[in-house]
Short mmCIF file of C-alpha atoms in Angstrom, two decimals:
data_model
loop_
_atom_site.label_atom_id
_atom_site.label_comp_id
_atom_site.label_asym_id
_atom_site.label_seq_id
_atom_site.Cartn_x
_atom_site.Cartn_y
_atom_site.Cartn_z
CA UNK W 1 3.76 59.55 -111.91
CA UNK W 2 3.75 58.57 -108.41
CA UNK W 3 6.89 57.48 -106.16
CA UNK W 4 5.75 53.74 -106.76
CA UNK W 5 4.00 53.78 -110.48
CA UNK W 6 3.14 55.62 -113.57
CA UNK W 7 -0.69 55.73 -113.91
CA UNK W 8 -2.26 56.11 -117.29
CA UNK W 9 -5.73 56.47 -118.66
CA UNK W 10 -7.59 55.07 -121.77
CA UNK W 11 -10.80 55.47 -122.64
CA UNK W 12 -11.64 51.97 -120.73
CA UNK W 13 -9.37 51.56 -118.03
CA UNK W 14 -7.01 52.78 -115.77
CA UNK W 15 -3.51 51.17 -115.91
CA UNK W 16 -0.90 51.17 -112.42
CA UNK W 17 2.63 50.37 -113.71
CA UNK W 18 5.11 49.68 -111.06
CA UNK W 19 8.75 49.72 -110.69
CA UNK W 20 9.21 45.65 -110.46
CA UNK W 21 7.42 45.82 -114.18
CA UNK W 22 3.47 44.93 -112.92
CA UNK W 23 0.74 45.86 -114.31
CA UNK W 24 -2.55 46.30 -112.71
CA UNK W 25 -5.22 47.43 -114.78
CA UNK W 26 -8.62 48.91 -113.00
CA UNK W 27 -11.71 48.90 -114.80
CA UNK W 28 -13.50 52.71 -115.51
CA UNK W 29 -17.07 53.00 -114.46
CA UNK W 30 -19.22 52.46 -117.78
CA UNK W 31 -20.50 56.16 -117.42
CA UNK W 32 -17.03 57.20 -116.38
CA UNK W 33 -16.22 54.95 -119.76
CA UNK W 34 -17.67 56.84 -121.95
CA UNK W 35 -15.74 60.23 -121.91
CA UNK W 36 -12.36 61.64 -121.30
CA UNK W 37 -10.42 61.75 -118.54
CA UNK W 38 -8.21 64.83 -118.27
CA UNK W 39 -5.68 65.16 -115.35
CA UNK W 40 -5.05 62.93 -112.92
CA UNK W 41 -3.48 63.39 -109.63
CA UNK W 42 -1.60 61.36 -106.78
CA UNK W 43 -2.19 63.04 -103.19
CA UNK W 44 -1.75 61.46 -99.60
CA UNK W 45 -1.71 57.73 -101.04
CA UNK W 46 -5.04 58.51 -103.56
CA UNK W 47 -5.38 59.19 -107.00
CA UNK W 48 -7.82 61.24 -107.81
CA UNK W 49 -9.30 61.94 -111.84
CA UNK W 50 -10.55 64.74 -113.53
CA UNK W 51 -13.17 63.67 -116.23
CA UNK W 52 -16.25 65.32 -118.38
CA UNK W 53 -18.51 62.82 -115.99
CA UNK W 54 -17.11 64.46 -112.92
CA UNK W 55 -14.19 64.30 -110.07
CA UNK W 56 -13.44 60.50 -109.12
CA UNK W 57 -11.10 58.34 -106.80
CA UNK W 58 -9.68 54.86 -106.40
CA UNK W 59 -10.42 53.58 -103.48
CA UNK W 60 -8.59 51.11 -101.37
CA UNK W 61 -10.09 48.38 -102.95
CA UNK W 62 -9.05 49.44 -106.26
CA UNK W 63 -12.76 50.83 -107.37
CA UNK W 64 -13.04 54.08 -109.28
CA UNK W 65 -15.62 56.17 -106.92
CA UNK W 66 -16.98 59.74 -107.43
CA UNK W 67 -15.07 61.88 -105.07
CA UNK W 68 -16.92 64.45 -102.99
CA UNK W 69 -17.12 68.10 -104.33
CA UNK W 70 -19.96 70.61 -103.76
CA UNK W 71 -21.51 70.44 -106.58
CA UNK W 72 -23.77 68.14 -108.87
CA UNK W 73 -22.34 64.87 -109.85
CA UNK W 74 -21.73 64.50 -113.83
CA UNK W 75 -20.24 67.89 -113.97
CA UNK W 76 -17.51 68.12 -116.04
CA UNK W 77 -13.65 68.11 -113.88
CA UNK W 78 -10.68 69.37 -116.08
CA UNK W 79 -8.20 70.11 -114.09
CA UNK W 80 -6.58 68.81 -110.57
CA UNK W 81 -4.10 70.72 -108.56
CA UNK W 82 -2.32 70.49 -105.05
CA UNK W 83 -0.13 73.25 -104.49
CA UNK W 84 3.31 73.23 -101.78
CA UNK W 85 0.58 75.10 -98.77
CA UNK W 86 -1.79 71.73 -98.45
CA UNK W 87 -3.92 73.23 -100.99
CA UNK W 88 -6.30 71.25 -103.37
CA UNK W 89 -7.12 73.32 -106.27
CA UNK W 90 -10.50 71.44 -109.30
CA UNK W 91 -11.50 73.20 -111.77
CA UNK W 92 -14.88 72.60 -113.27
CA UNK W 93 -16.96 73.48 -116.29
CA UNK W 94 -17.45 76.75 -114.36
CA UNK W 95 -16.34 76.99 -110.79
CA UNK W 96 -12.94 76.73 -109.01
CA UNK W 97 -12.85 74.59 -105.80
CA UNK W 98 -10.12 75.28 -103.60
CA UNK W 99 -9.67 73.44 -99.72
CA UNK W 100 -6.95 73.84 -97.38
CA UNK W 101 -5.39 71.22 -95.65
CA UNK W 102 -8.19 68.80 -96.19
CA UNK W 103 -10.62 71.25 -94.68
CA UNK W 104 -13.91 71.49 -96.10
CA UNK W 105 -14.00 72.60 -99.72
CA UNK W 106 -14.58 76.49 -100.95
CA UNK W 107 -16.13 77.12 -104.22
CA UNK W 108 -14.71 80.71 -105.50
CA UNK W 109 -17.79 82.11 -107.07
CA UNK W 110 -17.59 83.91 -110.95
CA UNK W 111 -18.29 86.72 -108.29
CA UNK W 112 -14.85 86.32 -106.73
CA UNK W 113 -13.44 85.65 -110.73
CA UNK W 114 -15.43 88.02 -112.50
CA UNK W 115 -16.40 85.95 -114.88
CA UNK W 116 -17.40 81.68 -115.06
CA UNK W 117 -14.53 80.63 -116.90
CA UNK W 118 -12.75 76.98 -116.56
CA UNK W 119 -9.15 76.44 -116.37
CA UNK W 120 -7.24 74.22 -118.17
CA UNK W 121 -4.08 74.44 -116.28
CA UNK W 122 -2.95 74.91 -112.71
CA UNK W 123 0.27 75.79 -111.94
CA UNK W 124 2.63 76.99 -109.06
CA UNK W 125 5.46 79.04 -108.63
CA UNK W 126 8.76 79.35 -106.32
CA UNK W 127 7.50 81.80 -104.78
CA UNK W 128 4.13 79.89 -104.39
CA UNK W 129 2.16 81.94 -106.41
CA UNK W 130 -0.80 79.72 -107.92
CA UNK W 131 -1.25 80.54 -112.38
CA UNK W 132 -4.51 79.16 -113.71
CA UNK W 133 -4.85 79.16 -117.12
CA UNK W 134 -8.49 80.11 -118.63
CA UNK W 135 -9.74 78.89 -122.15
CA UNK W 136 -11.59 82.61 -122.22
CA UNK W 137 -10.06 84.85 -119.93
CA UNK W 138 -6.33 84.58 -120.06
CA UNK W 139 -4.16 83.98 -116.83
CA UNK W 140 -5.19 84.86 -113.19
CA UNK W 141 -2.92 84.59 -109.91
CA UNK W 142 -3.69 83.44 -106.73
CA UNK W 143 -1.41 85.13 -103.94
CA UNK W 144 -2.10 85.60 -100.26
CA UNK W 145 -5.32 84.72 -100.79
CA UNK W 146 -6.43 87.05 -103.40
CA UNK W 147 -7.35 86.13 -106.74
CA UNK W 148 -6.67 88.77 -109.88
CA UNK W 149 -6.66 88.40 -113.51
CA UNK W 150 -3.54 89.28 -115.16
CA UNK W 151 -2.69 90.38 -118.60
CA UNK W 152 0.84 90.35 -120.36
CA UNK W 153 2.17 93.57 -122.51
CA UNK W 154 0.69 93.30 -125.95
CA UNK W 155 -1.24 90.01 -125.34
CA UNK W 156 -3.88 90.14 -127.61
CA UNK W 157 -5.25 86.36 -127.05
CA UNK W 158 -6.76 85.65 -123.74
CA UNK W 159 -6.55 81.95 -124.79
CA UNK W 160 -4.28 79.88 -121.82
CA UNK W 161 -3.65 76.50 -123.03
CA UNK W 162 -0.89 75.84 -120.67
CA UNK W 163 1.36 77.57 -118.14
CA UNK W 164 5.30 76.95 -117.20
CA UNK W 165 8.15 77.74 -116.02
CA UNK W 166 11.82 77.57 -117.14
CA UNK W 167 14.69 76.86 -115.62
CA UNK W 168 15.98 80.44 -115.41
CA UNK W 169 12.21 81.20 -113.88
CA UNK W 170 10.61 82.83 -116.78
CA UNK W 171 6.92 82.25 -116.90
CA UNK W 172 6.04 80.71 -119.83
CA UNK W 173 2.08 81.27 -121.26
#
């Protein structure tokens, strides 16, 4: 959801529904076709999709493009991110990306992680913490600039399918 339209993705196209009731509907890549598309997001007038085949755009022109991450095209994109700092946050099949303020983009190593794990959701707290949720290592949180895992009391699955918060601020995993 954008100020102006809902977006929504199929396995063929890519719909734009404004306000007024219009419908534009933008033809998917056949390679880009072919597979799912998992998150999209809406940053500084773009939207930008997260899909097995890779991290895309739509350009001006209304053309789905492969966006430019440091890595090799066709690698699966899961996740997309931009937190309240000016922070853009992909997650691939096994790297995190993270740039600031449109600078150029940092991959955090499974050095930096300890392990190469993907993350399946990206979220950000009020006091602009940054959760991401791992299929295989649990939760991790990103504050001041320092990455560290994080395990609840008497968690005994590391499995993070999604991450949220309530209205009284609870942390929901």
């Amino acid at each position: 959801v954008t100020p102006e339209h809902v977006w929504v993705s199929s396995s063929r196209y890519l719909y734009k529904l404004a306000r007024n009731g219009q419908l534009d509907k933008i033809s998917l890549p056949a390679d880009l076709a072919q597979h799912p598309v998992y998150d999209l997001l809406w940053q500084n007038g773009v939207m930008y999709l997260a899909s097995e085949q890779g991290y895309y755009l739509v350009d001006p022109a209304g053309q789905v493009q492969p966006a430019n991450l440091p890595m090799d095209r066709g690698v699966p994109v899961y996740q997309l991110h931009s937190d309240s700092q000016g922070g853009d946050w992909v997650s691939s099949y096994d790297k995190l990306f993270y740039r600031h303020q449109q600078q150029q983009w940092q991959v955090i190593s499974r050095d930096e992680l300890g392990s190469a794990t993907q993350f399946n959701d990206i979220f950000e707290d009020r006091q602009q913490n940054v959760w991401l949720g791992s299929f295989g290592d649990g939760l991790y949180r990103v504050s001041r600039g320092k990455i560290k895992r994080v395990i609840g009391q008497s968690q005994s699955d590391v499995m993070v399918r999604s991450v949220v918060r309530t209205t009284d601020d609870a942390l929901l995993i």
